[in-house]
Amino acid sequence: MTALGVVFRPQLPPERLRGVARAADEAGLEELWLWEDCFLESGVASAAAALAWTERLRVGIGLLPVPLRNVALTAMEAATLHRMFPERFALGVGHGVQSWMGQVGARAESPVTLLREYLEALRALLRGEKVTTGGRYVRLDGVALDWPPPTPPAVLAGAAGPRTLRLTGEAADGTILDASASLDAVRRARRAVDEGRAAAGRTGRHELVVYLHTATGPDASERLAAELGRWGGTPAPDLGVAGDAEAVAEAVRRLAEAGADTVVLQPTADEPDIEGFVRFAAGEVRPLVP
């Protein structure tokens, strides 16, 4: 079954999160995703609050920028959330936006090398291992979590280019694609991820999460076109959907056929009713998606 979610964009003020998370939980939406975009809102603080305010909702961070965060700290925070809210927290990490990383003095010369070292150390720490490593970027000396999760949680990673996509297949448990991914890009991503998994001899489940630009309501087409313009895209069906529940569900189904396991509806920046958007996704779109 294809999982369905909505992203709470950090361009909304943090105090709006409580109402949106509760609306999602009450409406029966499966997943609420968060971003840690600089310099808006903390992904970890927002996830902890959303999890505490809800009962069944899966809350994902897609994603934490690894140059900004020491891997031991990320492991501690992820382990804490997984123990407090079992099976309800999804962690995604990634390169981050390089210009933002440069602003804080954390830009890596080789983002792919950093992400590989980070994923390997993070997953080992969450397995409860004692880790000593002296990589180019990640350096740990006998570090182990005192409270690792009872079972190792999945660690997802954001990716776009073929090198990073193969890396996520090799070293992550799932891959996150942003809303700029067309249907062909999703298919290519699934192939690249599978190549990485095969090269590493990995056979377990690998979740592919894809964001989808989505607008609904009387001015949906105009808002979607404006949103795609802000992202540098064009109002093509592959890059977003505007319309009623059936139109959105059809776009979700196409992404699922292309290889997506989870589709996260991404409302426009000027979405007038984010709580209503969440209820629309859960009550009208979800029943139409297998």
PDB file of C-alpha atoms in Angstrom:
ATOM      1  CA  MET A   1       0.000   0.000   0.000  1.00  0.00           C
ATOM      2  CA  THR A   2       1.204   3.497  -0.798  1.00  0.00           C
ATOM      3  CA  ALA A   3       1.571   5.638   2.319  1.00  0.00           C
ATOM      4  CA  LEU A   4       0.243   9.199   2.126  1.00  0.00           C
ATOM      5  CA  GLY A   5       1.478  12.238   4.008  1.00  0.00           C
ATOM      6  CA  VAL A   6       1.512  16.032   4.064  1.00  0.00           C
ATOM      7  CA  VAL A   7       4.442  18.335   4.756  1.00  0.00           C
ATOM      8  CA  PHE A   8       4.161  21.123   7.309  1.00  0.00           C
ATOM      9  CA  ARG A   9       6.311  23.742   5.638  1.00  0.00           C
ATOM     10  CA  PRO A  10       8.550  25.693   8.038  1.00  0.00           C
ATOM     11  CA  GLN A  11       7.564  28.928   6.312  1.00  0.00           C
ATOM     12  CA  LEU A  12       4.523  28.635   8.576  1.00  0.00           C
ATOM     13  CA  PRO A  13       5.170  29.932  12.107  1.00  0.00           C
ATOM     14  CA  PRO A  14       6.017  27.212  14.656  1.00  0.00           C
ATOM     15  CA  GLU A  15       2.908  27.921  16.722  1.00  0.00           C
ATOM     16  CA  ARG A  16       0.765  26.670  13.818  1.00  0.00           C
ATOM     17  CA  LEU A  17       2.215  23.152  14.089  1.00  0.00           C
ATOM     18  CA  ARG A  18       0.065  22.037  17.010  1.00  0.00           C
ATOM     19  CA  GLY A  19      -3.222  22.620  15.199  1.00  0.00           C
ATOM     20  CA  VAL A  20      -1.988  21.021  12.002  1.00  0.00           C
ATOM     21  CA  ALA A  21      -0.591  17.948  13.764  1.00  0.00           C
ATOM     22  CA  ARG A  22      -3.800  17.438  15.724  1.00  0.00           C
ATOM     23  CA  ALA A  23      -5.924  17.908  12.627  1.00  0.00           C
ATOM     24  CA  ALA A  24      -3.822  15.297  10.820  1.00  0.00           C
ATOM     25  CA  ASP A  25      -4.094  12.843  13.695  1.00  0.00           C
ATOM     26  CA  GLU A  26      -7.833  13.301  14.094  1.00  0.00           C
ATOM     27  CA  ALA A  27      -8.452  13.025  10.347  1.00  0.00           C
ATOM     28  CA  GLY A  28      -6.548   9.737  10.129  1.00  0.00           C
ATOM     29  CA  LEU A  29      -3.695  10.988   7.966  1.00  0.00           C
ATOM     30  CA  GLU A  30      -0.825   8.526   8.069  1.00  0.00           C
ATOM     31  CA  GLU A  31       2.190  10.828   8.020  1.00  0.00           C
ATOM     32  CA  LEU A  32       3.218  14.426   8.682  1.00  0.00           C
ATOM     33  CA  TRP A  33       6.635  15.493   7.397  1.00  0.00           C
ATOM     34  CA  LEU A  34       8.807  18.403   8.523  1.00  0.00           C
ATOM     35  CA  TRP A  35      11.770  20.250   7.035  1.00  0.00           C
ATOM     36  CA  GLU A  36      14.781  21.712   8.792  1.00  0.00           C
ATOM     37  CA  ASP A  37      15.325  24.552   6.348  1.00  0.00           C
ATOM     38  CA  CYS A  38      17.771  27.268   7.386  1.00  0.00           C
ATOM     39  CA  PHE A  39      16.989  29.437   9.185  1.00  0.00           C
ATOM     40  CA  LEU A  40      13.398  28.666   9.945  1.00  0.00           C
ATOM     41  CA  GLU A  41      12.537  25.885  12.392  1.00  0.00           C
ATOM     42  CA  SER A  42      14.316  23.025  14.129  1.00  0.00           C
ATOM     43  CA  GLY A  43      13.393  19.642  12.711  1.00  0.00           C
ATOM     44  CA  VAL A  44      14.008  17.764  15.952  1.00  0.00           C
ATOM     45  CA  ALA A  45      12.165  20.178  18.249  1.00  0.00           C
ATOM     46  CA  SER A  46       9.209  20.286  15.846  1.00  0.00           C
ATOM     47  CA  ALA A  47       9.099  16.494  15.516  1.00  0.00           C
ATOM     48  CA  ALA A  48       9.183  15.994  19.283  1.00  0.00           C
ATOM     49  CA  ALA A  49       6.315  18.415  19.768  1.00  0.00           C
ATOM     50  CA  ALA A  50       4.213  16.931  16.952  1.00  0.00           C
ATOM     51  CA  LEU A  51       4.728  13.415  18.304  1.00  0.00           C
ATOM     52  CA  ALA A  52       3.738  14.485  21.809  1.00  0.00           C
ATOM     53  CA  TRP A  53       0.582  16.221  20.569  1.00  0.00           C
ATOM     54  CA  THR A  54      -0.645  13.183  18.602  1.00  0.00           C
ATOM     55  CA  GLU A  55      -1.450   9.531  19.217  1.00  0.00           C
ATOM     56  CA  ARG A  56      -0.900   7.591  16.000  1.00  0.00           C
ATOM     57  CA  LEU A  57       0.579   9.934  13.407  1.00  0.00           C
ATOM     58  CA  ARG A  58       3.964   9.033  11.919  1.00  0.00           C
ATOM     59  CA  VAL A  59       6.166  12.135  11.953  1.00  0.00           C
ATOM     60  CA  GLY A  60       9.115  12.372   9.583  1.00  0.00           C
ATOM     61  CA  ILE A  61      11.974  14.832   9.264  1.00  0.00           C
ATOM     62  CA  GLY A  62      12.933  15.111   5.645  1.00  0.00           C
ATOM     63  CA  LEU A  63      15.668  16.126   6.248  1.00  0.00           C
ATOM     64  CA  LEU A  64      18.366  17.150   8.755  1.00  0.00           C
ATOM     65  CA  PRO A  65      21.432  18.722   7.048  1.00  0.00           C
ATOM     66  CA  VAL A  66      24.423  16.646   8.135  1.00  0.00           C
ATOM     67  CA  PRO A  67      27.072  19.410   7.909  1.00  0.00           C
ATOM     68  CA  LEU A  68      25.114  21.299  10.553  1.00  0.00           C
ATOM     69  CA  ARG A  69      24.890  18.450  13.103  1.00  0.00           C
ATOM     70  CA  ASN A  70      27.433  16.243  14.831  1.00  0.00           C
ATOM     71  CA  VAL A  71      26.516  12.632  14.138  1.00  0.00           C
ATOM     72  CA  ALA A  72      26.606  11.668  17.824  1.00  0.00           C
ATOM     73  CA  LEU A  73      24.064  14.384  18.626  1.00  0.00           C
ATOM     74  CA  THR A  74      21.773  13.259  15.812  1.00  0.00           C
ATOM     75  CA  ALA A  75      22.020   9.668  17.056  1.00  0.00           C
ATOM     76  CA  MET A  76      21.138  10.747  20.615  1.00  0.00           C
ATOM     77  CA  GLU A  77      18.122  12.739  19.458  1.00  0.00           C
ATOM     78  CA  ALA A  78      16.885  10.038  17.088  1.00  0.00           C
ATOM     79  CA  ALA A  79      17.294   7.306  19.703  1.00  0.00           C
ATOM     80  CA  THR A  80      15.387   9.367  22.266  1.00  0.00           C
ATOM     81  CA  LEU A  81      12.450   9.965  19.914  1.00  0.00           C
ATOM     82  CA  HIS A  82      12.360   6.340  18.785  1.00  0.00           C
ATOM     83  CA  ARG A  83      12.252   5.112  22.384  1.00  0.00           C
ATOM     84  CA  MET A  84       9.571   7.598  23.447  1.00  0.00           C
ATOM     85  CA  PHE A  85       7.424   7.159  20.320  1.00  0.00           C
ATOM     86  CA  PRO A  86       8.094   3.647  18.948  1.00  0.00           C
ATOM     87  CA  GLU A  87       7.443   3.151  15.230  1.00  0.00           C
ATOM     88  CA  ARG A  88       6.180   6.715  14.830  1.00  0.00           C
ATOM     89  CA  PHE A  89       9.324   8.689  13.975  1.00  0.00           C
ATOM     90  CA  ALA A  90      11.059   8.738  10.587  1.00  0.00           C
ATOM     91  CA  LEU A  91      14.522  10.269  10.302  1.00  0.00           C
ATOM     92  CA  GLY A  92      15.962  11.647   7.090  1.00  0.00           C
ATOM     93  CA  VAL A  93      19.380  13.244   6.661  1.00  0.00           C
ATOM     94  CA  GLY A  94      21.096  14.838   3.681  1.00  0.00           C
ATOM     95  CA  HIS A  95      23.657  17.239   2.251  1.00  0.00           C
ATOM     96  CA  GLY A  96      21.678  20.338   3.072  1.00  0.00           C
ATOM     97  CA  VAL A  97      21.594  23.403   0.835  1.00  0.00           C
ATOM     98  CA  GLN A  98      25.232  24.205   0.225  1.00  0.00           C
ATOM     99  CA  SER A  99      24.808  27.992   0.276  1.00  0.00           C
ATOM    100  CA  TRP A 100      23.185  27.748   3.711  1.00  0.00           C
ATOM    101  CA  MET A 101      25.953  25.474   4.940  1.00  0.00           C
ATOM    102  CA  GLY A 102      28.442  28.067   3.733  1.00  0.00           C
ATOM    103  CA  GLN A 103      26.661  30.770   5.725  1.00  0.00           C
ATOM    104  CA  VAL A 104      27.318  28.906   8.974  1.00  0.00           C
ATOM    105  CA  GLY A 105      30.840  27.813   8.111  1.00  0.00           C
ATOM    106  CA  ALA A 106      29.880  24.146   7.724  1.00  0.00           C
ATOM    107  CA  ARG A 107      30.114  23.606   3.969  1.00  0.00           C
ATOM    108  CA  ALA A 108      31.905  20.353   3.116  1.00  0.00           C
ATOM    109  CA  GLU A 109      34.312  20.113   0.202  1.00  0.00           C
ATOM    110  CA  SER A 110      32.936  16.633  -0.577  1.00  0.00           C
ATOM    111  CA  PRO A 111      29.271  16.377   0.469  1.00  0.00           C
ATOM    112  CA  VAL A 112      29.018  12.785  -0.805  1.00  0.00           C
ATOM    113  CA  THR A 113      31.971  11.663   1.333  1.00  0.00           C
ATOM    114  CA  LEU A 114      30.485  13.377   4.376  1.00  0.00           C
ATOM    115  CA  LEU A 115      27.085  11.781   3.830  1.00  0.00           C
ATOM    116  CA  ARG A 116      28.582   8.302   3.438  1.00  0.00           C
ATOM    117  CA  GLU A 117      30.650   8.613   6.619  1.00  0.00           C
ATOM    118  CA  TYR A 118      27.686  10.089   8.468  1.00  0.00           C
ATOM    119  CA  LEU A 119      25.233   7.375   7.417  1.00  0.00           C
ATOM    120  CA  GLU A 120      27.617   4.586   8.345  1.00  0.00           C
ATOM    121  CA  ALA A 121      28.312   6.053  11.783  1.00  0.00           C
ATOM    122  CA  LEU A 122      24.699   7.019  12.487  1.00  0.00           C
ATOM    123  CA  ARG A 123      23.283   3.614  11.614  1.00  0.00           C
ATOM    124  CA  ALA A 124      25.963   1.866  13.681  1.00  0.00           C
ATOM    125  CA  LEU A 125      25.230   4.061  16.708  1.00  0.00           C
ATOM    126  CA  LEU A 126      21.495   3.401  16.396  1.00  0.00           C
ATOM    127  CA  ARG A 127      22.258  -0.343  16.298  1.00  0.00           C
ATOM    128  CA  GLY A 128      23.826   0.090  19.732  1.00  0.00           C
ATOM    129  CA  GLU A 129      27.416  -0.384  18.559  1.00  0.00           C
ATOM    130  CA  LYS A 130      30.480   1.336  20.001  1.00  0.00           C
ATOM    131  CA  VAL A 131      31.929   3.346  17.149  1.00  0.00           C
ATOM    132  CA  THR A 132      35.488   4.468  16.545  1.00  0.00           C
ATOM    133  CA  THR A 133      36.142   6.039  13.187  1.00  0.00           C
ATOM    134  CA  GLY A 134      38.596   8.541  11.759  1.00  0.00           C
ATOM    135  CA  GLY A 135      37.089   9.595   8.467  1.00  0.00           C
ATOM    136  CA  ARG A 136      37.619  12.748   6.509  1.00  0.00           C
ATOM    137  CA  TYR A 137      34.695  14.412   8.278  1.00  0.00           C
ATOM    138  CA  VAL A 138      33.248  12.030  10.873  1.00  0.00           C
ATOM    139  CA  ARG A 139      35.545  11.252  13.803  1.00  0.00           C
ATOM    140  CA  LEU A 140      34.384   9.269  16.812  1.00  0.00           C
ATOM    141  CA  ASP A 141      36.443   7.685  19.585  1.00  0.00           C
ATOM    142  CA  GLY A 142      34.680   4.839  21.372  1.00  0.00           C
ATOM    143  CA  VAL A 143      31.226   6.454  21.174  1.00  0.00           C
ATOM    144  CA  ALA A 144      28.168   4.374  22.077  1.00  0.00           C
ATOM    145  CA  LEU A 145      24.628   5.315  23.042  1.00  0.00           C
ATOM    146  CA  ASP A 146      23.585   4.412  26.572  1.00  0.00           C
ATOM    147  CA  TRP A 147      19.944   4.284  25.421  1.00  0.00           C
ATOM    148  CA  PRO A 148      19.875   2.958  21.853  1.00  0.00           C
ATOM    149  CA  PRO A 149      16.473   1.990  20.427  1.00  0.00           C
ATOM    150  CA  PRO A 150      15.459  -1.625  21.147  1.00  0.00           C
ATOM    151  CA  THR A 151      15.502  -2.319  17.398  1.00  0.00           C
ATOM    152  CA  PRO A 152      17.537  -0.306  14.862  1.00  0.00           C
ATOM    153  CA  PRO A 153      15.296   2.303  13.204  1.00  0.00           C
ATOM    154  CA  ALA A 154      15.455   3.067   9.509  1.00  0.00           C
ATOM    155  CA  VAL A 155      17.614   6.016   8.481  1.00  0.00           C
ATOM    156  CA  LEU A 156      16.587   7.724   5.252  1.00  0.00           C
ATOM    157  CA  ALA A 157      18.674  10.096   3.160  1.00  0.00           C
ATOM    158  CA  GLY A 158      17.816  12.812   0.686  1.00  0.00           C
ATOM    159  CA  ALA A 159      19.250  12.531  -2.793  1.00  0.00           C
ATOM    160  CA  ALA A 160      18.989  13.939  -6.310  1.00  0.00           C
ATOM    161  CA  GLY A 161      22.072  13.133  -8.385  1.00  0.00           C
ATOM    162  CA  PRO A 162      23.024   9.594  -9.472  1.00  0.00           C
ATOM    163  CA  ARG A 163      26.062   9.351  -7.152  1.00  0.00           C
ATOM    164  CA  THR A 164      24.055  10.252  -4.079  1.00  0.00           C
ATOM    165  CA  LEU A 165      21.153   8.038  -5.122  1.00  0.00           C
ATOM    166  CA  ARG A 166      23.474   5.027  -5.417  1.00  0.00           C
ATOM    167  CA  LEU A 167      24.957   5.972  -2.055  1.00  0.00           C
ATOM    168  CA  THR A 168      21.542   5.944  -0.386  1.00  0.00           C
ATOM    169  CA  GLY A 169      21.006   2.445  -1.768  1.00  0.00           C
ATOM    170  CA  GLU A 170      24.324   1.335  -0.310  1.00  0.00           C
ATOM    171  CA  ALA A 171      24.298   3.104   3.040  1.00  0.00           C
ATOM    172  CA  ALA A 172      20.756   4.259   3.929  1.00  0.00           C
ATOM    173  CA  ASP A 173      17.492   2.447   4.626  1.00  0.00           C
ATOM    174  CA  GLY A 174      15.403   4.757   2.477  1.00  0.00           C
ATOM    175  CA  THR A 175      15.622   7.667   0.042  1.00  0.00           C
ATOM    176  CA  ILE A 176      13.820  11.023  -0.039  1.00  0.00           C
ATOM    177  CA  LEU A 177      13.207  12.883  -3.311  1.00  0.00           C
ATOM    178  CA  ASP A 178      12.059  16.486  -3.316  1.00  0.00           C
ATOM    179  CA  ALA A 179       9.127  17.789  -5.335  1.00  0.00           C
ATOM    180  CA  SER A 180      11.299  18.598  -8.356  1.00  0.00           C
ATOM    181  CA  ALA A 181      11.368  14.885  -9.278  1.00  0.00           C
ATOM    182  CA  SER A 182       9.351  14.047 -12.390  1.00  0.00           C
ATOM    183  CA  LEU A 183       7.948  10.585 -12.993  1.00  0.00           C
ATOM    184  CA  ASP A 184      10.991   9.711 -15.100  1.00  0.00           C
ATOM    185  CA  ALA A 185      13.258  11.024 -12.341  1.00  0.00           C
ATOM    186  CA  VAL A 186      11.498   8.795  -9.815  1.00  0.00           C
ATOM    187  CA  ARG A 187      12.007   5.782 -12.076  1.00  0.00           C
ATOM    188  CA  ARG A 188      15.687   6.644 -12.538  1.00  0.00           C
ATOM    189  CA  ALA A 189      16.076   7.162  -8.819  1.00  0.00           C
ATOM    190  CA  ARG A 190      14.603   3.752  -8.038  1.00  0.00           C
ATOM    191  CA  ARG A 191      17.006   2.138 -10.512  1.00  0.00           C
ATOM    192  CA  ALA A 192      20.022   3.977  -9.092  1.00  0.00           C
ATOM    193  CA  VAL A 193      19.042   3.096  -5.535  1.00  0.00           C
ATOM    194  CA  ASP A 194      18.612  -0.543  -6.492  1.00  0.00           C
ATOM    195  CA  GLU A 195      22.046  -0.509  -8.135  1.00  0.00           C
ATOM    196  CA  GLY A 196      23.530   0.739  -4.891  1.00  0.00           C
ATOM    197  CA  ARG A 197      21.694  -1.854  -2.865  1.00  0.00           C
ATOM    198  CA  ALA A 198      22.882  -4.644  -5.158  1.00  0.00           C
ATOM    199  CA  ALA A 199      26.481  -3.420  -4.994  1.00  0.00           C
ATOM    200  CA  ALA A 200      26.329  -3.476  -1.181  1.00  0.00           C
ATOM    201  CA  GLY A 201      24.519  -6.822  -1.040  1.00  0.00           C
ATOM    202  CA  ARG A 202      21.510  -5.289   0.693  1.00  0.00           C
ATOM    203  CA  THR A 203      18.149  -7.010   0.413  1.00  0.00           C
ATOM    204  CA  GLY A 204      15.913  -5.390   3.037  1.00  0.00           C
ATOM    205  CA  ARG A 205      13.123  -2.910   2.430  1.00  0.00           C
ATOM    206  CA  HIS A 206      14.194   0.471   1.086  1.00  0.00           C
ATOM    207  CA  GLU A 207      11.488   3.122   1.351  1.00  0.00           C
ATOM    208  CA  LEU A 208      11.311   5.735  -1.410  1.00  0.00           C
ATOM    209  CA  VAL A 209       9.631   8.943  -0.215  1.00  0.00           C
ATOM    210  CA  VAL A 210       8.603  11.486  -2.857  1.00  0.00           C
ATOM    211  CA  TYR A 211       7.196  14.976  -2.331  1.00  0.00           C
ATOM    212  CA  LEU A 212       4.454  16.200  -4.689  1.00  0.00           C
ATOM    213  CA  HIS A 213       3.524  19.844  -5.320  1.00  0.00           C
ATOM    214  CA  THR A 214      -0.216  19.913  -4.647  1.00  0.00           C
ATOM    215  CA  ALA A 215      -2.933  22.554  -4.822  1.00  0.00           C
ATOM    216  CA  THR A 216      -6.684  22.216  -4.457  1.00  0.00           C
ATOM    217  CA  GLY A 217      -9.569  24.646  -4.385  1.00  0.00           C
ATOM    218  CA  PRO A 218     -11.009  27.165  -6.848  1.00  0.00           C
ATOM    219  CA  ASP A 219      -7.661  28.841  -7.652  1.00  0.00           C
ATOM    220  CA  ALA A 220      -5.549  25.676  -7.514  1.00  0.00           C
ATOM    221  CA  SER A 221      -4.098  25.883 -11.025  1.00  0.00           C
ATOM    222  CA  GLU A 222      -2.958  29.471 -10.597  1.00  0.00           C
ATOM    223  CA  ARG A 223      -1.379  28.798  -7.202  1.00  0.00           C
ATOM    224  CA  LEU A 224       0.400  25.680  -8.487  1.00  0.00           C
ATOM    225  CA  ALA A 225       1.791  27.553 -11.502  1.00  0.00           C
ATOM    226  CA  ALA A 226       3.096  30.302  -9.235  1.00  0.00           C
ATOM    227  CA  GLU A 227       4.610  27.749  -6.870  1.00  0.00           C
ATOM    228  CA  LEU A 228       6.395  25.917  -9.679  1.00  0.00           C
ATOM    229  CA  GLY A 229       7.711  29.240 -10.913  1.00  0.00           C
ATOM    230  CA  ARG A 230       9.233  29.907  -7.505  1.00  0.00           C
ATOM    231  CA  TRP A 231      10.898  26.490  -7.635  1.00  0.00           C
ATOM    232  CA  GLY A 232      12.085  27.014 -11.204  1.00  0.00           C
ATOM    233  CA  GLY A 233       9.689  24.467 -12.669  1.00  0.00           C
ATOM    234  CA  THR A 234       6.849  24.575 -15.164  1.00  0.00           C
ATOM    235  CA  PRO A 235       3.165  23.704 -14.671  1.00  0.00           C
ATOM    236  CA  ALA A 236       3.554  20.188 -16.104  1.00  0.00           C
ATOM    237  CA  PRO A 237       1.595  17.223 -14.706  1.00  0.00           C
ATOM    238  CA  ASP A 238       4.800  15.440 -13.757  1.00  0.00           C
ATOM    239  CA  LEU A 239       5.896  18.237 -11.436  1.00  0.00           C
ATOM    240  CA  GLY A 240       2.722  18.831  -9.527  1.00  0.00           C
ATOM    241  CA  VAL A 241      -1.035  18.454  -9.432  1.00  0.00           C
ATOM    242  CA  ALA A 242      -3.888  20.917  -9.121  1.00  0.00           C
ATOM    243  CA  GLY A 243      -7.494  19.885  -8.744  1.00  0.00           C
ATOM    244  CA  ASP A 244      -9.907  17.775  -6.771  1.00  0.00           C
ATOM    245  CA  ALA A 245      -9.314  14.583  -4.816  1.00  0.00           C
ATOM    246  CA  GLU A 246      -9.449  12.355  -7.899  1.00  0.00           C
ATOM    247  CA  ALA A 247      -6.836  14.450  -9.711  1.00  0.00           C
ATOM    248  CA  VAL A 248      -4.520  14.370  -6.704  1.00  0.00           C
ATOM    249  CA  ALA A 249      -5.066  10.647  -6.168  1.00  0.00           C
ATOM    250  CA  GLU A 250      -4.247   9.951  -9.826  1.00  0.00           C
ATOM    251  CA  ALA A 251      -0.964  11.842  -9.469  1.00  0.00           C
ATOM    252  CA  VAL A 252      -0.169   9.854  -6.322  1.00  0.00           C
ATOM    253  CA  ARG A 253      -0.962   6.599  -8.097  1.00  0.00           C
ATOM    254  CA  ARG A 254       1.377   7.511 -10.977  1.00  0.00           C
ATOM    255  CA  LEU A 255       4.208   8.176  -8.534  1.00  0.00           C
ATOM    256  CA  ALA A 256       3.533   4.858  -6.831  1.00  0.00           C
ATOM    257  CA  GLU A 257       3.695   3.069 -10.182  1.00  0.00           C
ATOM    258  CA  ALA A 258       7.019   4.829 -10.860  1.00  0.00           C
ATOM    259  CA  GLY A 259       8.455   3.434  -7.637  1.00  0.00           C
ATOM    260  CA  ALA A 260       7.371   5.659  -4.732  1.00  0.00           C
ATOM    261  CA  ASP A 261       6.433   3.915  -1.480  1.00  0.00           C
ATOM    262  CA  THR A 262       5.363   7.105   0.293  1.00  0.00           C
ATOM    263  CA  VAL A 263       3.981  10.238  -1.349  1.00  0.00           C
ATOM    264  CA  VAL A 264       4.014  13.445   0.680  1.00  0.00           C
ATOM    265  CA  LEU A 265       1.680  16.169  -0.568  1.00  0.00           C
ATOM    266  CA  GLN A 266       3.446  19.533  -0.515  1.00  0.00           C
ATOM    267  CA  PRO A 267       0.997  22.442  -0.310  1.00  0.00           C
ATOM    268  CA  THR A 268       1.791  25.733  -1.983  1.00  0.00           C
ATOM    269  CA  ALA A 269       3.438  28.478   0.020  1.00  0.00           C
ATOM    270  CA  ASP A 270       0.168  30.435  -0.074  1.00  0.00           C
ATOM    271  CA  GLU A 271      -2.129  27.534   0.879  1.00  0.00           C
ATOM    272  CA  PRO A 272      -4.971  29.390   2.640  1.00  0.00           C
ATOM    273  CA  ASP A 273      -6.110  26.559   4.926  1.00  0.00           C
ATOM    274  CA  ILE A 274      -3.403  24.082   5.889  1.00  0.00           C
ATOM    275  CA  GLU A 275      -5.640  22.266   8.391  1.00  0.00           C
ATOM    276  CA  GLY A 276      -8.260  21.923   5.677  1.00  0.00           C
ATOM    277  CA  PHE A 277      -5.581  20.673   3.289  1.00  0.00           C
ATOM    278  CA  VAL A 278      -4.648  17.961   5.796  1.00  0.00           C
ATOM    279  CA  ARG A 279      -8.283  16.904   6.160  1.00  0.00           C
ATOM    280  CA  PHE A 280      -8.664  16.890   2.363  1.00  0.00           C
ATOM    281  CA  ALA A 281      -5.649  14.581   2.036  1.00  0.00           C
ATOM    282  CA  ALA A 282      -6.864  12.182   4.717  1.00  0.00           C
ATOM    283  CA  GLY A 283     -10.588  12.193   4.037  1.00  0.00           C
ATOM    284  CA  GLU A 284     -10.828  12.606   0.262  1.00  0.00           C
ATOM    285  CA  VAL A 285      -7.522  11.568  -1.338  1.00  0.00           C
ATOM    286  CA  ARG A 286      -6.555   8.657   0.893  1.00  0.00           C
ATOM    287  CA  PRO A 287      -9.652   6.516   0.056  1.00  0.00           C
ATOM    288  CA  LEU A 288      -8.756   6.788  -3.639  1.00  0.00           C
ATOM    289  CA  VAL A 289      -5.154   5.578  -3.269  1.00  0.00           C
ATOM    290  CA  PRO A 290      -4.576   1.809  -2.999  1.00  0.00           C
TER     291      PRO A 290
END
